[in-house]
Amino acid sequence: MRFDSFAQLPNEIALYTAKDKKIWRAPATWFFVILRYSGILASLPSLFFTSIQSQYCQVAVVTSQVGVVLVVASSGIIFCYRVFAIWNGVRIVQAAVVFMFLVMMGCWIAVATQYAAITGAPTPFGSNCQMLPIVSWAPISYASSVAFDTTVLVFTLAKLHGNLKTTKSKVGKQIYTDNLIYFLLTAITNITVLTIQALPPSFNMIKPTAVPFSTLMTVTMGSRVFLNLKLFDQRQQSAAAGIPLSINSNGTNSHSRSLPPPHMEVKGVYNGYHHGGYN
């Protein structure tokens, strides 16, 4: 997954150097940037906290938790945008997804405020920081993420089941399938970490080891969903303009046809790139 982060750098650089500045009018773009760097904010203080002597243990813990909350928030919003695009702005779907997102954020913020550390006596090696016991209800953060992921996954499956049958384009099918995989992997990760966090106190030593993996996976999948959302919008724009899937060396369509008409119109997510703002 670290490799995946580096592999996405060309896409990120292309985003920053894009000549079309309208792309920055889309909130999803900003949340992608926040997601990419909040993962670093969540991870680096943890390394600092566990590896060196420090008088600022609580500062490191607070900084790390701020990064974690930003990762959850930005990835969640990107997931919301993707579901909104799939469902073409159906209000009841939007309301359900936003409600679960707000519940999730409330749980994560509540748990994040419970983390605390003290500065212990100097040690021969490693860190002198000592984590205080966390509240027994801390797994509620991951439980809320599982609930949100399940909601997103259910709505995605409900919509894509029909689209995969009616979409003739291989590109379109690949976009839909990839998106489903990203949501599924995120859900599986959070279910796994929730299971570990819910273990009895005798397993407290291994519980913290699962958190960085979850954060890294969330950043990776959230970034990929954003890129998937961009590709989805590009396909919709190409389909609307009648641009063919590809051109062979003879200058004709490689599949003797253009992209099929879009099955839905994306409103309020990336149309702002081409229409000067959000509809």
CSV table of C-alpha atoms in Angstrom, one decimal:
chain,number,residue,atom,x,y,z
A,1,MET,CA,0.0,0.0,0.0
A,2,ARG,CA,3.0,2.3,0.5
A,3,PHE,CA,3.9,1.5,-3.1
A,4,ASP,CA,0.3,2.3,-4.1
A,5,SER,CA,0.7,5.8,-2.5
A,6,PHE,CA,3.8,6.4,-4.6
A,7,ALA,CA,2.2,4.9,-7.7
A,8,GLN,CA,-0.6,7.6,-7.4
A,9,LEU,CA,1.9,10.4,-7.3
A,10,PRO,CA,1.8,11.0,-11.1
A,11,ASN,CA,-2.0,11.4,-10.9
A,12,GLU,CA,-1.6,13.8,-8.0
A,13,ILE,CA,1.0,15.8,-9.8
A,14,ALA,CA,-1.2,15.9,-12.9
A,15,LEU,CA,-4.0,17.3,-10.7
A,16,TYR,CA,-1.8,20.1,-9.4
A,17,THR,CA,-0.4,21.0,-12.9
A,18,ALA,CA,-3.8,20.8,-14.7
A,19,LYS,CA,-4.4,23.7,-17.0
A,20,ASP,CA,-8.1,23.6,-16.3
A,21,LYS,CA,-8.4,25.3,-13.0
A,22,LYS,CA,-12.1,24.6,-12.8
A,23,ILE,CA,-11.1,21.2,-11.3
A,24,TRP,CA,-10.4,23.0,-8.0
A,25,ARG,CA,-14.0,24.2,-7.8
A,26,ALA,CA,-15.1,20.7,-7.0
A,27,PRO,CA,-15.0,20.0,-3.2
A,28,ALA,CA,-14.0,16.3,-4.0
A,29,THR,CA,-10.6,17.5,-5.3
A,30,TRP,CA,-9.9,19.3,-2.0
A,31,PHE,CA,-10.9,16.3,0.0
A,32,PHE,CA,-8.6,14.1,-2.0
A,33,VAL,CA,-5.7,16.4,-1.1
A,34,ILE,CA,-6.7,16.4,2.5
A,35,LEU,CA,-6.9,12.6,2.4
A,36,ARG,CA,-3.5,12.2,0.9
A,37,TYR,CA,-1.7,14.3,3.6
A,38,SER,CA,-3.8,13.6,6.6
A,39,GLY,CA,-2.6,10.0,6.4
A,40,ILE,CA,0.9,11.3,7.0
A,41,LEU,CA,-0.3,13.5,9.8
A,42,ALA,CA,-1.9,10.4,11.4
A,43,SER,CA,1.2,8.2,11.0
A,44,LEU,CA,4.3,10.3,11.7
A,45,PRO,CA,3.4,11.4,15.3
A,46,SER,CA,2.7,7.7,16.1
A,47,LEU,CA,6.3,6.8,15.0
A,48,PHE,CA,7.6,9.8,17.0
A,49,PHE,CA,5.5,8.7,20.0
A,50,THR,CA,6.8,5.1,20.0
A,51,SER,CA,10.5,5.6,19.0
A,52,ILE,CA,12.1,8.5,20.8
A,53,GLN,CA,12.3,10.2,24.1
A,54,SER,CA,10.0,13.2,24.3
A,55,GLN,CA,8.4,15.7,26.6
A,56,TYR,CA,5.5,16.2,24.2
A,57,CYS,CA,3.7,12.9,24.4
A,58,GLN,CA,0.2,14.3,24.6
A,59,VAL,CA,0.9,16.6,21.6
A,60,ALA,CA,1.9,13.7,19.5
A,61,VAL,CA,-1.2,11.7,20.5
A,62,VAL,CA,-3.5,14.7,19.7
A,63,THR,CA,-1.8,15.4,16.4
A,64,SER,CA,-2.1,11.7,15.4
A,65,GLN,CA,-5.8,11.6,16.3
A,66,VAL,CA,-6.5,14.8,14.3
A,67,GLY,CA,-4.9,13.1,11.3
A,68,VAL,CA,-7.0,10.0,11.8
A,69,VAL,CA,-10.2,12.0,12.1
A,70,LEU,CA,-9.3,13.9,8.9
A,71,VAL,CA,-8.6,10.6,7.1
A,72,VAL,CA,-12.0,9.2,8.1
A,73,ALA,CA,-13.8,12.5,7.2
A,74,SER,CA,-12.2,13.1,3.8
A,75,SER,CA,-12.5,9.4,2.7
A,76,GLY,CA,-16.1,9.3,3.9
A,77,ILE,CA,-17.0,12.4,1.9
A,78,ILE,CA,-15.3,11.0,-1.2
A,79,PHE,CA,-17.3,7.8,-0.8
A,80,CYS,CA,-20.5,9.9,-0.4
A,81,TYR,CA,-19.8,11.7,-3.6
A,82,ARG,CA,-19.3,8.4,-5.5
A,83,VAL,CA,-22.6,7.0,-4.3
A,84,PHE,CA,-24.3,10.3,-5.1
A,85,ALA,CA,-22.9,10.1,-8.7
A,86,ILE,CA,-24.1,6.5,-9.1
A,87,TRP,CA,-27.6,7.3,-7.9
A,88,ASN,CA,-27.8,10.5,-9.8
A,89,GLY,CA,-28.8,12.7,-6.9
A,90,VAL,CA,-31.7,10.6,-5.5
A,91,ARG,CA,-32.5,12.4,-2.3
A,92,ILE,CA,-33.5,9.5,-0.1
A,93,VAL,CA,-30.1,7.8,-0.9
A,94,GLN,CA,-28.3,11.0,-0.2
A,95,ALA,CA,-30.1,11.4,3.2
A,96,ALA,CA,-29.3,7.9,4.3
A,97,VAL,CA,-25.6,8.1,3.3
A,98,VAL,CA,-25.1,11.5,4.9
A,99,PHE,CA,-26.9,10.4,8.1
A,100,MET,CA,-24.5,7.4,8.4
A,101,PHE,CA,-21.6,9.6,7.7
A,102,LEU,CA,-22.5,12.0,10.5
A,103,VAL,CA,-23.0,9.2,12.9
A,104,MET,CA,-19.6,7.8,12.0
A,105,MET,CA,-17.9,11.2,12.4
A,106,GLY,CA,-19.6,11.7,15.8
A,107,CYS,CA,-18.3,8.3,17.0
A,108,TRP,CA,-14.7,8.9,15.7
A,109,ILE,CA,-14.5,12.4,17.3
A,110,ALA,CA,-15.9,11.1,20.6
A,111,VAL,CA,-13.3,8.3,20.7
A,112,ALA,CA,-10.4,10.5,19.5
A,113,THR,CA,-10.9,12.9,22.5
A,114,GLN,CA,-10.4,10.0,24.9
A,115,TYR,CA,-6.8,9.2,23.9
A,116,ALA,CA,-4.2,10.5,26.3
A,117,ALA,CA,-0.6,10.0,27.1
A,118,ILE,CA,1.8,11.0,29.9
A,119,THR,CA,5.6,11.5,29.9
A,120,GLY,CA,7.3,8.8,31.8
A,121,ALA,CA,10.8,8.4,33.1
A,122,PRO,CA,13.7,8.3,30.6
A,123,THR,CA,14.3,4.8,29.2
A,124,PRO,CA,17.4,3.2,27.8
A,125,PHE,CA,15.9,2.9,24.3
A,126,GLY,CA,12.6,3.6,22.6
A,127,SER,CA,10.1,6.1,23.9
A,128,ASN,CA,9.3,7.3,27.4
A,129,CYS,CA,5.7,8.1,26.5
A,130,GLN,CA,3.0,6.0,28.1
A,131,MET,CA,-0.5,5.7,26.8
A,132,LEU,CA,-3.2,5.8,29.3
A,133,PRO,CA,-6.0,3.2,29.2
A,134,ILE,CA,-8.6,3.9,26.5
A,135,VAL,CA,-12.3,3.8,27.3
A,136,SER,CA,-14.0,0.4,26.9
A,137,TRP,CA,-16.4,1.8,24.3
A,138,ALA,CA,-13.6,2.8,21.9
A,139,PRO,CA,-14.5,0.1,19.3
A,140,ILE,CA,-17.6,2.2,18.5
A,141,SER,CA,-15.5,4.2,16.1
A,142,TYR,CA,-14.8,1.2,13.9
A,143,ALA,CA,-18.3,-0.1,14.4
A,144,SER,CA,-19.6,3.1,13.0
A,145,SER,CA,-17.2,2.8,10.0
A,146,VAL,CA,-18.5,-0.7,9.4
A,147,ALA,CA,-22.0,0.6,9.4
A,148,PHE,CA,-21.2,3.4,7.0
A,149,ASP,CA,-19.2,1.1,4.7
A,150,THR,CA,-22.1,-1.4,4.7
A,151,THR,CA,-24.5,1.4,3.7
A,152,VAL,CA,-22.3,2.5,0.9
A,153,LEU,CA,-21.7,-1.0,-0.3
A,154,VAL,CA,-25.4,-1.9,-0.2
A,155,PHE,CA,-26.4,1.2,-2.3
A,156,THR,CA,-23.5,0.5,-4.7
A,157,LEU,CA,-24.5,-3.1,-5.2
A,158,ALA,CA,-28.2,-2.1,-5.6
A,159,LYS,CA,-27.4,0.3,-8.4
A,160,LEU,CA,-24.5,-1.4,-10.1
A,161,HIS,CA,-26.2,-4.7,-10.4
A,162,GLY,CA,-28.4,-3.3,-13.2
A,163,ASN,CA,-25.7,-1.1,-14.7
A,164,LEU,CA,-23.3,-4.0,-15.2
A,165,LYS,CA,-25.9,-5.8,-17.2
A,166,THR,CA,-26.8,-2.9,-19.4
A,167,THR,CA,-23.4,-1.3,-19.9
A,168,LYS,CA,-21.8,-2.6,-23.1
A,169,SER,CA,-18.6,-0.7,-22.7
A,170,LYS,CA,-15.7,-2.6,-21.2
A,171,VAL,CA,-14.4,0.6,-19.8
A,172,GLY,CA,-17.7,1.4,-18.1
A,173,LYS,CA,-17.8,-2.1,-16.6
A,174,GLN,CA,-14.3,-1.9,-15.3
A,175,ILE,CA,-15.0,1.5,-13.6
A,176,TYR,CA,-18.1,0.0,-11.9
A,177,THR,CA,-16.3,-3.2,-10.9
A,178,ASP,CA,-13.2,-1.3,-9.5
A,179,ASN,CA,-15.4,1.0,-7.5
A,180,LEU,CA,-17.2,-2.0,-5.9
A,181,ILE,CA,-13.8,-3.6,-5.0
A,182,TYR,CA,-12.6,-0.5,-3.3
A,183,PHE,CA,-15.7,-0.2,-1.2
A,184,LEU,CA,-15.5,-3.9,-0.4
A,185,LEU,CA,-11.9,-3.8,0.7
A,186,THR,CA,-12.5,-0.8,2.9
A,187,ALA,CA,-15.4,-2.6,4.6
A,188,ILE,CA,-13.4,-5.8,5.1
A,189,THR,CA,-10.5,-3.8,6.6
A,190,ASN,CA,-12.7,-2.1,9.1
A,191,ILE,CA,-14.5,-5.3,10.0
A,192,THR,CA,-11.2,-6.9,10.7
A,193,VAL,CA,-9.9,-4.1,12.9
A,194,LEU,CA,-13.3,-3.9,14.7
A,195,THR,CA,-12.9,-7.6,15.5
A,196,ILE,CA,-9.4,-7.0,16.9
A,197,GLN,CA,-10.5,-4.0,18.9
A,198,ALA,CA,-13.4,-5.9,20.4
A,199,LEU,CA,-11.1,-8.6,21.8
A,200,PRO,CA,-10.8,-8.9,25.7
A,201,PRO,CA,-8.2,-6.9,27.6
A,202,SER,CA,-5.7,-9.7,27.5
A,203,PHE,CA,-5.1,-8.7,23.8
A,204,ASN,CA,-4.5,-5.0,24.5
A,205,MET,CA,-0.9,-5.3,23.4
A,206,ILE,CA,-1.9,-6.2,19.8
A,207,LYS,CA,-4.8,-3.8,19.4
A,208,PRO,CA,-2.7,-0.7,18.5
A,209,THR,CA,-0.9,-2.6,15.7
A,210,ALA,CA,-4.1,-2.8,13.7
A,211,VAL,CA,-4.9,1.0,13.7
A,212,PRO,CA,-2.0,2.1,11.3
A,213,PHE,CA,-3.0,-0.6,8.8
A,214,SER,CA,-6.6,0.6,8.9
A,215,THR,CA,-5.6,4.2,8.3
A,216,LEU,CA,-3.3,3.3,5.4
A,217,MET,CA,-5.9,1.2,3.8
A,218,THR,CA,-8.5,4.0,4.1
A,219,VAL,CA,-6.2,6.5,2.5
A,220,THR,CA,-5.4,4.1,-0.3
A,221,MET,CA,-9.0,3.1,-1.1
A,222,GLY,CA,-10.3,6.7,-0.7
A,223,SER,CA,-7.7,7.9,-3.1
A,224,ARG,CA,-8.6,5.2,-5.6
A,225,VAL,CA,-12.3,6.0,-5.3
A,226,PHE,CA,-11.5,9.6,-6.1
A,227,LEU,CA,-9.6,8.7,-9.2
A,228,ASN,CA,-12.4,6.3,-10.1
A,229,LEU,CA,-14.9,9.2,-9.7
A,230,LYS,CA,-12.8,11.3,-12.1
A,231,LEU,CA,-12.7,8.5,-14.6
A,232,PHE,CA,-16.4,8.0,-14.3
A,233,ASP,CA,-17.0,11.7,-15.1
A,234,GLN,CA,-14.6,11.6,-18.0
A,235,ARG,CA,-16.5,8.7,-19.4
A,236,GLN,CA,-19.8,10.5,-19.0
A,237,GLN,CA,-18.4,13.5,-20.7
A,238,SER,CA,-17.0,11.5,-23.6
A,239,ALA,CA,-20.3,9.5,-24.0
A,240,ALA,CA,-22.3,12.7,-24.1
A,241,ALA,CA,-20.0,14.1,-26.8
A,242,GLY,CA,-20.1,10.8,-28.8
A,243,ILE,CA,-16.3,10.2,-28.5
A,244,PRO,CA,-15.3,6.7,-29.4
A,245,LEU,CA,-13.6,4.3,-26.9
A,246,SER,CA,-10.4,4.3,-29.0
A,247,ILE,CA,-9.1,4.9,-32.5
A,248,ASN,CA,-7.1,2.4,-34.4
A,249,SER,CA,-4.2,3.2,-36.8
A,250,ASN,CA,-6.6,3.6,-39.7
A,251,GLY,CA,-8.5,6.4,-38.0
A,252,THR,CA,-11.6,4.3,-37.4
A,253,ASN,CA,-13.2,3.3,-34.2
A,254,SER,CA,-11.6,0.1,-32.8
A,255,HIS,CA,-15.0,-1.2,-31.8
A,256,SER,CA,-16.9,0.4,-34.7
A,257,ARG,CA,-19.0,2.3,-32.3
A,258,SER,CA,-18.9,5.2,-29.8
A,259,LEU,CA,-19.3,4.9,-26.1
A,260,PRO,CA,-22.9,4.1,-25.3
A,261,PRO,CA,-25.0,6.9,-24.0
A,262,PRO,CA,-24.6,7.4,-20.2
A,263,HIS,CA,-27.1,5.5,-18.0
A,264,MET,CA,-27.1,8.4,-15.6
A,265,GLU,CA,-26.2,12.0,-15.4
A,266,VAL,CA,-23.7,13.1,-12.7
A,267,LYS,CA,-24.9,16.2,-11.1
A,268,GLY,CA,-23.0,18.1,-8.4
A,269,VAL,CA,-19.9,16.1,-8.3
A,270,TYR,CA,-17.7,16.7,-11.3
A,271,ASN,CA,-19.9,18.5,-13.7
A,272,GLY,CA,-18.4,21.6,-12.1
A,273,TYR,CA,-15.2,20.9,-14.1
A,274,HIS,CA,-17.0,21.5,-17.3
A,275,HIS,CA,-19.9,23.8,-16.5
A,276,GLY,CA,-18.1,26.4,-14.3
A,277,GLY,CA,-19.4,25.2,-11.0
A,278,TYR,CA,-21.8,22.9,-9.3
A,279,ASN,CA,-25.4,22.5,-10.5
